[in-house]
């Protein structure tokens, strides 16, 4: 079932990345499937698909970013990737929290950076989940 799952991961990730890219609270989306990604052309030549991994830098401070992520109901807060369910994490306060702030920020691990591992759920549910979490 891997080819079918990967196809769904990639379809969902592309739609989710496009949604993120159009959202006013998102500063930047990091996904090689988007034409705006600096290595998009290289990725097209080297990859048969773009996976379900997306990072986005939100125009939010650390506390607000955490609040948005904790409001998610369909996407699960967890440090993992590649599962059939969608997962999310905040690298600066989770997997990289012990790294000093100045070193994290030097390498792009800012407070508003959120990493999504997009699963195979209905894309409308995933986008709707993030929309409700981002509402003021």
Short mmCIF file of N, CA and C in Angstrom, two decimals:
data_model
loop_
_atom_site.label_atom_id
_atom_site.label_comp_id
_atom_site.label_asym_id
_atom_site.label_seq_id
_atom_site.Cartn_x
_atom_site.Cartn_y
_atom_site.Cartn_z
N UNK A 1 0.81 -1.21 0.00
CA UNK A 1 0.00 0.00 0.00
C UNK A 1 0.85 1.27 0.00
N UNK A 2 2.17 1.14 0.09
CA UNK A 2 3.02 2.32 0.17
C UNK A 2 2.83 3.29 -0.99
N UNK A 3 2.81 2.81 -2.25
CA UNK A 3 2.62 3.78 -3.35
C UNK A 3 1.31 4.57 -3.23
N UNK A 4 0.24 3.91 -2.83
CA UNK A 4 -1.04 4.61 -2.67
C UNK A 4 -0.98 5.62 -1.54
N UNK A 5 -0.35 5.24 -0.42
CA UNK A 5 -0.24 6.17 0.70
C UNK A 5 0.63 7.36 0.34
N UNK A 6 1.75 7.12 -0.33
CA UNK A 6 2.63 8.23 -0.71
C UNK A 6 1.94 9.18 -1.67
N UNK A 7 1.18 8.63 -2.60
CA UNK A 7 0.43 9.49 -3.53
C UNK A 7 -0.52 10.40 -2.76
N UNK A 8 -1.21 9.86 -1.77
CA UNK A 8 -2.15 10.66 -0.97
C UNK A 8 -1.40 11.67 -0.09
N UNK A 9 -0.29 11.23 0.54
CA UNK A 9 0.53 12.16 1.32
C UNK A 9 0.91 13.37 0.47
N UNK A 10 1.40 13.10 -0.73
CA UNK A 10 1.91 14.16 -1.60
C UNK A 10 0.79 15.06 -2.11
N UNK A 11 -0.35 14.48 -2.48
CA UNK A 11 -1.49 15.30 -2.91
C UNK A 11 -1.94 16.22 -1.77
N UNK A 12 -2.08 15.65 -0.59
CA UNK A 12 -2.51 16.45 0.56
C UNK A 12 -1.49 17.52 0.91
N UNK A 13 -0.21 17.14 0.89
CA UNK A 13 0.84 18.10 1.24
C UNK A 13 0.86 19.27 0.27
N UNK A 14 0.69 19.01 -1.01
CA UNK A 14 0.69 20.10 -1.99
C UNK A 14 -0.48 21.06 -1.72
N UNK A 15 -1.65 20.51 -1.50
CA UNK A 15 -2.82 21.36 -1.22
C UNK A 15 -2.64 22.13 0.09
N UNK A 16 -2.09 21.48 1.10
CA UNK A 16 -1.87 22.12 2.40
C UNK A 16 -0.81 23.21 2.27
N UNK A 17 0.25 22.94 1.52
CA UNK A 17 1.32 23.93 1.32
C UNK A 17 0.78 25.16 0.58
N UNK A 18 -0.07 24.94 -0.42
CA UNK A 18 -0.66 26.06 -1.15
C UNK A 18 -1.56 26.89 -0.23
N UNK A 19 -2.31 26.21 0.63
CA UNK A 19 -3.14 26.94 1.61
C UNK A 19 -2.25 27.79 2.51
N UNK A 20 -1.20 27.18 3.05
CA UNK A 20 -0.28 27.92 3.93
C UNK A 20 0.31 29.13 3.21
N UNK A 21 0.73 28.92 1.97
CA UNK A 21 1.37 30.00 1.21
C UNK A 21 0.44 31.19 1.00
N UNK A 22 -0.85 30.93 0.97
CA UNK A 22 -1.82 32.00 0.73
C UNK A 22 -2.33 32.65 2.03
N UNK A 23 -1.94 32.11 3.17
CA UNK A 23 -2.48 32.62 4.44
C UNK A 23 -1.68 33.83 4.93
N UNK A 24 -2.37 34.90 5.34
CA UNK A 24 -1.68 36.12 5.77
C UNK A 24 -0.83 35.96 7.03
N UNK A 25 -1.08 34.94 7.84
CA UNK A 25 -0.29 34.74 9.06
C UNK A 25 0.96 33.88 8.80
N UNK A 26 1.17 33.51 7.55
CA UNK A 26 2.33 32.70 7.19
C UNK A 26 3.32 33.55 6.42
N UNK A 27 4.53 33.60 6.93
CA UNK A 27 5.60 34.37 6.30
C UNK A 27 6.25 33.61 5.15
N UNK A 28 6.45 32.29 5.35
CA UNK A 28 7.17 31.51 4.35
C UNK A 28 6.81 30.04 4.50
N UNK A 29 6.71 29.34 3.37
CA UNK A 29 6.45 27.91 3.36
C UNK A 29 7.67 27.22 2.75
N UNK A 30 8.11 26.17 3.41
CA UNK A 30 9.27 25.42 2.94
C UNK A 30 8.77 24.04 2.51
N UNK A 31 8.58 23.89 1.20
CA UNK A 31 8.10 22.64 0.61
C UNK A 31 8.61 22.58 -0.82
N UNK A 32 9.43 21.60 -1.16
CA UNK A 32 10.05 21.58 -2.49
C UNK A 32 9.08 21.44 -3.65
N UNK A 33 7.84 21.06 -3.37
CA UNK A 33 6.84 20.96 -4.43
C UNK A 33 6.29 22.29 -4.90
N UNK A 34 6.49 23.33 -4.11
CA UNK A 34 6.00 24.66 -4.50
C UNK A 34 6.98 25.36 -5.43
N UNK A 35 6.50 25.99 -6.49
CA UNK A 35 7.40 26.75 -7.37
C UNK A 35 8.17 27.85 -6.64
N UNK A 36 7.66 28.33 -5.52
CA UNK A 36 8.35 29.37 -4.75
C UNK A 36 9.56 28.84 -3.98
N UNK A 37 9.68 27.54 -3.85
CA UNK A 37 10.83 26.96 -3.13
C UNK A 37 12.09 27.19 -3.95
N UNK A 38 13.18 27.65 -3.33
CA UNK A 38 14.40 27.98 -4.10
C UNK A 38 15.01 26.80 -4.87
N UNK A 39 14.78 25.58 -4.42
CA UNK A 39 15.32 24.41 -5.13
C UNK A 39 14.23 23.60 -5.84
N UNK A 40 13.12 24.25 -6.16
CA UNK A 40 12.00 23.54 -6.79
C UNK A 40 12.41 22.84 -8.08
N UNK A 41 13.13 23.52 -8.95
CA UNK A 41 13.52 22.91 -10.23
C UNK A 41 14.44 21.71 -10.02
N UNK A 42 15.35 21.81 -9.08
CA UNK A 42 16.23 20.68 -8.77
C UNK A 42 15.39 19.52 -8.22
N UNK A 43 14.47 19.82 -7.32
CA UNK A 43 13.62 18.79 -6.73
C UNK A 43 12.81 18.08 -7.81
N UNK A 44 12.29 18.82 -8.78
CA UNK A 44 11.51 18.21 -9.87
C UNK A 44 12.36 17.22 -10.66
N UNK A 45 13.63 17.55 -10.86
CA UNK A 45 14.52 16.65 -11.61
C UNK A 45 14.93 15.43 -10.79
N UNK A 46 15.11 15.60 -9.50
CA UNK A 46 15.67 14.54 -8.68
C UNK A 46 14.64 13.67 -7.96
N UNK A 47 13.43 14.15 -7.84
CA UNK A 47 12.43 13.44 -7.03
C UNK A 47 11.24 13.02 -7.89
N UNK A 48 10.67 11.87 -7.55
CA UNK A 48 9.45 11.46 -8.25
C UNK A 48 8.20 12.01 -7.56
N UNK A 49 8.36 12.49 -6.33
CA UNK A 49 7.29 13.12 -5.56
C UNK A 49 7.93 14.00 -4.49
N UNK A 50 7.14 14.80 -3.83
CA UNK A 50 7.69 15.79 -2.90
C UNK A 50 7.43 15.48 -1.43
N UNK A 51 6.89 14.34 -1.11
CA UNK A 51 6.64 13.85 0.25
C UNK A 51 5.53 14.63 0.96
N UNK A 52 5.36 14.32 2.23
CA UNK A 52 4.32 14.97 3.02
C UNK A 52 4.88 15.91 4.07
N UNK A 53 6.17 16.21 4.00
CA UNK A 53 6.82 17.07 5.00
C UNK A 53 6.79 18.53 4.56
N UNK A 54 6.28 19.38 5.42
CA UNK A 54 6.19 20.82 5.14
C UNK A 54 6.64 21.57 6.38
N UNK A 55 7.39 22.63 6.18
CA UNK A 55 7.67 23.56 7.27
C UNK A 55 7.10 24.92 6.87
N UNK A 56 6.63 25.64 7.86
CA UNK A 56 6.10 26.98 7.62
C UNK A 56 6.56 27.90 8.74
N UNK A 57 6.93 29.12 8.37
CA UNK A 57 7.27 30.13 9.35
C UNK A 57 6.06 31.04 9.48
N UNK A 58 5.46 31.02 10.66
CA UNK A 58 4.29 31.85 10.93
C UNK A 58 4.73 33.21 11.46
N UNK A 59 3.94 34.22 11.17
CA UNK A 59 4.18 35.57 11.68
C UNK A 59 3.60 35.67 13.10
N UNK A 60 4.09 34.81 13.97
CA UNK A 60 3.56 34.72 15.33
C UNK A 60 4.72 34.58 16.31
N UNK A 61 4.50 35.04 17.53
CA UNK A 61 5.52 34.83 18.56
C UNK A 61 5.42 33.40 19.10
N UNK A 62 6.34 33.03 19.99
CA UNK A 62 6.41 31.66 20.50
C UNK A 62 5.11 31.23 21.18
N UNK A 63 4.57 32.08 22.02
CA UNK A 63 3.36 31.73 22.77
C UNK A 63 2.17 31.55 21.84
N UNK A 64 2.00 32.45 20.89
CA UNK A 64 0.88 32.36 19.95
C UNK A 64 1.02 31.13 19.06
N UNK A 65 2.24 30.85 18.62
CA UNK A 65 2.48 29.65 17.81
C UNK A 65 2.07 28.41 18.58
N UNK A 66 2.48 28.32 19.83
CA UNK A 66 2.12 27.18 20.67
C UNK A 66 0.61 27.09 20.84
N UNK A 67 -0.05 28.22 21.05
CA UNK A 67 -1.51 28.23 21.20
C UNK A 67 -2.21 27.73 19.95
N UNK A 68 -1.73 28.14 18.77
CA UNK A 68 -2.31 27.67 17.51
C UNK A 68 -2.18 26.16 17.41
N UNK A 69 -0.99 25.65 17.66
CA UNK A 69 -0.74 24.21 17.54
C UNK A 69 -1.60 23.42 18.54
N UNK A 70 -1.77 23.93 19.74
CA UNK A 70 -2.57 23.19 20.73
C UNK A 70 -4.07 23.25 20.42
N UNK A 71 -4.50 24.17 19.58
CA UNK A 71 -5.92 24.24 19.17
C UNK A 71 -6.25 23.22 18.07
N UNK A 72 -5.24 22.66 17.44
CA UNK A 72 -5.48 21.69 16.37
C UNK A 72 -6.18 20.46 16.94
N UNK A 73 -7.18 19.97 16.19
CA UNK A 73 -7.96 18.82 16.66
C UNK A 73 -7.79 17.59 15.77
N UNK A 74 -7.51 17.81 14.50
CA UNK A 74 -7.30 16.69 13.57
C UNK A 74 -5.81 16.38 13.46
N UNK A 75 -5.01 17.40 13.40
CA UNK A 75 -3.56 17.25 13.31
C UNK A 75 -3.01 17.10 14.73
N UNK A 76 -2.24 16.04 14.95
CA UNK A 76 -1.75 15.70 16.29
C UNK A 76 -0.38 16.29 16.57
N UNK A 77 -0.23 16.87 17.75
CA UNK A 77 1.06 17.38 18.20
C UNK A 77 1.93 16.20 18.61
N UNK A 78 3.03 15.96 17.87
CA UNK A 78 3.91 14.82 18.15
C UNK A 78 5.23 14.99 17.42
N UNK A 79 6.29 14.46 18.00
CA UNK A 79 7.61 14.49 17.36
C UNK A 79 7.80 13.19 16.61
N UNK A 80 7.36 13.16 15.37
CA UNK A 80 7.47 11.99 14.52
C UNK A 80 7.24 12.44 13.09
N UNK A 81 7.28 11.51 12.17
CA UNK A 81 6.99 11.84 10.77
C UNK A 81 6.63 10.59 10.00
N UNK A 82 5.98 10.79 8.88
CA UNK A 82 5.71 9.72 7.95
C UNK A 82 4.59 8.76 8.31
N UNK A 83 3.75 9.10 9.27
CA UNK A 83 2.63 8.23 9.63
C UNK A 83 1.44 8.53 8.72
N UNK A 84 0.41 7.69 8.80
CA UNK A 84 -0.77 7.95 7.98
C UNK A 84 -1.58 9.11 8.54
N UNK A 85 -1.41 9.41 9.83
CA UNK A 85 -2.11 10.55 10.41
C UNK A 85 -1.20 11.78 10.35
N UNK A 86 -1.82 12.94 10.27
CA UNK A 86 -1.06 14.19 10.20
C UNK A 86 -0.55 14.58 11.58
N UNK A 87 0.70 15.02 11.60
CA UNK A 87 1.37 15.39 12.83
C UNK A 87 1.96 16.79 12.69
N UNK A 88 2.19 17.43 13.83
CA UNK A 88 2.77 18.78 13.83
C UNK A 88 3.72 18.89 15.01
N UNK A 89 4.75 19.70 14.84
CA UNK A 89 5.64 20.02 15.95
C UNK A 89 6.23 21.40 15.76
N UNK A 90 6.68 21.96 16.87
CA UNK A 90 7.36 23.26 16.87
C UNK A 90 8.82 22.98 17.22
N UNK A 91 9.72 22.93 16.24
CA UNK A 91 11.11 22.55 16.51
C UNK A 91 11.80 23.37 17.60
N UNK A 92 11.56 24.68 17.65
CA UNK A 92 12.27 25.53 18.62
C UNK A 92 11.93 25.18 20.06
N UNK A 93 10.73 24.70 20.31
CA UNK A 93 10.34 24.39 21.69
C UNK A 93 10.20 22.90 21.96
N UNK A 94 10.47 22.08 20.95
CA UNK A 94 10.34 20.64 21.15
C UNK A 94 11.67 19.96 20.86
N UNK A 95 11.89 19.53 19.64
CA UNK A 95 13.07 18.74 19.31
C UNK A 95 14.39 19.49 19.45
N UNK A 96 14.36 20.81 19.39
CA UNK A 96 15.60 21.60 19.46
C UNK A 96 15.62 22.58 20.62
N UNK A 97 14.81 22.34 21.63
CA UNK A 97 14.67 23.29 22.73
C UNK A 97 15.94 23.49 23.54
N UNK A 98 16.84 22.51 23.57
CA UNK A 98 18.06 22.65 24.37
C UNK A 98 19.16 23.42 23.65
N UNK A 99 18.96 23.68 22.38
CA UNK A 99 19.94 24.47 21.62
C UNK A 99 19.72 25.94 21.97
N UNK A 100 20.77 26.68 22.29
CA UNK A 100 20.60 28.10 22.62
C UNK A 100 19.89 28.87 21.49
N UNK A 101 19.02 29.80 21.88
CA UNK A 101 18.21 30.57 20.93
C UNK A 101 19.03 31.15 19.79
N UNK A 102 20.16 31.80 20.10
CA UNK A 102 20.95 32.46 19.04
C UNK A 102 21.46 31.45 18.01
N UNK A 103 21.79 30.25 18.43
CA UNK A 103 22.23 29.22 17.48
C UNK A 103 21.04 28.71 16.68
N UNK A 104 19.91 28.45 17.36
CA UNK A 104 18.70 28.02 16.64
C UNK A 104 18.32 29.02 15.56
N UNK A 105 18.23 30.29 15.95
CA UNK A 105 17.79 31.32 15.00
C UNK A 105 18.77 31.48 13.85
N UNK A 106 20.05 31.33 14.12
CA UNK A 106 21.07 31.41 13.06
C UNK A 106 20.81 30.35 11.99
N UNK A 107 20.24 29.23 12.40
CA UNK A 107 19.97 28.12 11.48
C UNK A 107 18.50 28.05 11.05
N UNK A 108 17.75 29.13 11.29
CA UNK A 108 16.37 29.20 10.83
C UNK A 108 15.34 28.57 11.74
N UNK A 109 15.74 28.11 12.91
CA UNK A 109 14.80 27.50 13.85
C UNK A 109 14.20 28.58 14.75
N UNK A 110 13.39 29.42 14.13
CA UNK A 110 12.77 30.54 14.83
C UNK A 110 11.51 30.07 15.56
N UNK A 111 11.02 30.90 16.47
CA UNK A 111 9.85 30.54 17.28
C UNK A 111 8.61 30.24 16.44
N UNK A 112 8.45 30.90 15.30
CA UNK A 112 7.27 30.71 14.47
C UNK A 112 7.37 29.57 13.48
N UNK A 113 8.48 28.82 13.50
CA UNK A 113 8.64 27.69 12.57
C UNK A 113 7.85 26.49 13.07
N UNK A 114 7.00 25.96 12.20
CA UNK A 114 6.18 24.80 12.52
C UNK A 114 6.41 23.75 11.44
N UNK A 115 6.60 22.51 11.88
CA UNK A 115 6.81 21.42 10.93
C UNK A 115 5.58 20.52 10.91
N UNK A 116 5.07 20.28 9.71
CA UNK A 116 3.91 19.41 9.52
C UNK A 116 4.34 18.15 8.79
N UNK A 117 3.85 17.02 9.24
CA UNK A 117 3.94 15.76 8.51
C UNK A 117 2.51 15.45 8.10
N UNK A 118 2.21 15.67 6.83
CA UNK A 118 0.83 15.58 6.36
C UNK A 118 0.47 14.13 6.05
N UNK A 119 -0.64 13.70 6.62
CA UNK A 119 -1.09 12.32 6.45
C UNK A 119 -2.07 12.15 5.31
N UNK A 120 -2.90 11.12 5.43
CA UNK A 120 -3.79 10.75 4.33
C UNK A 120 -5.26 11.07 4.62
N UNK A 121 -5.51 11.87 5.65
CA UNK A 121 -6.89 12.26 5.96
C UNK A 121 -7.47 13.10 4.81
N UNK A 122 -8.75 13.40 4.91
CA UNK A 122 -9.39 14.28 3.94
C UNK A 122 -8.75 15.66 4.06
N UNK A 123 -8.28 16.20 2.94
CA UNK A 123 -7.56 17.48 2.95
C UNK A 123 -8.45 18.61 3.47
N UNK A 124 -9.75 18.53 3.22
CA UNK A 124 -10.66 19.57 3.73
C UNK A 124 -10.64 19.59 5.26
N UNK A 125 -10.53 18.43 5.87
CA UNK A 125 -10.46 18.36 7.34
C UNK A 125 -9.16 18.97 7.85
N UNK A 126 -8.06 18.71 7.15
CA UNK A 126 -6.76 19.24 7.58
C UNK A 126 -6.71 20.76 7.47
N UNK A 127 -7.13 21.27 6.32
CA UNK A 127 -7.13 22.72 6.13
C UNK A 127 -8.11 23.39 7.08
N UNK A 128 -9.29 22.80 7.24
CA UNK A 128 -10.28 23.34 8.17
C UNK A 128 -9.76 23.36 9.60
N UNK A 129 -9.00 22.35 9.96
CA UNK A 129 -8.42 22.29 11.31
C UNK A 129 -7.45 23.44 11.53
N UNK A 130 -6.59 23.69 10.57
CA UNK A 130 -5.64 24.79 10.72
C UNK A 130 -6.35 26.14 10.68
N UNK A 131 -7.36 26.26 9.82
CA UNK A 131 -8.12 27.51 9.76
C UNK A 131 -8.73 27.85 11.12
N UNK A 132 -9.36 26.86 11.76
CA UNK A 132 -10.00 27.14 13.06
C UNK A 132 -8.95 27.46 14.12
N UNK A 133 -7.79 26.83 14.04
CA UNK A 133 -6.74 27.08 15.03
C UNK A 133 -6.14 28.48 14.88
N UNK A 134 -6.14 29.00 13.66
CA UNK A 134 -5.56 30.32 13.39
C UNK A 134 -6.53 31.47 13.62
N UNK A 135 -7.79 31.15 13.84
CA UNK A 135 -8.77 32.23 14.06
C UNK A 135 -8.44 32.96 15.35
N UNK A 136 -8.57 34.29 15.30
CA UNK A 136 -8.27 35.12 16.48
C UNK A 136 -9.29 34.94 17.57
#
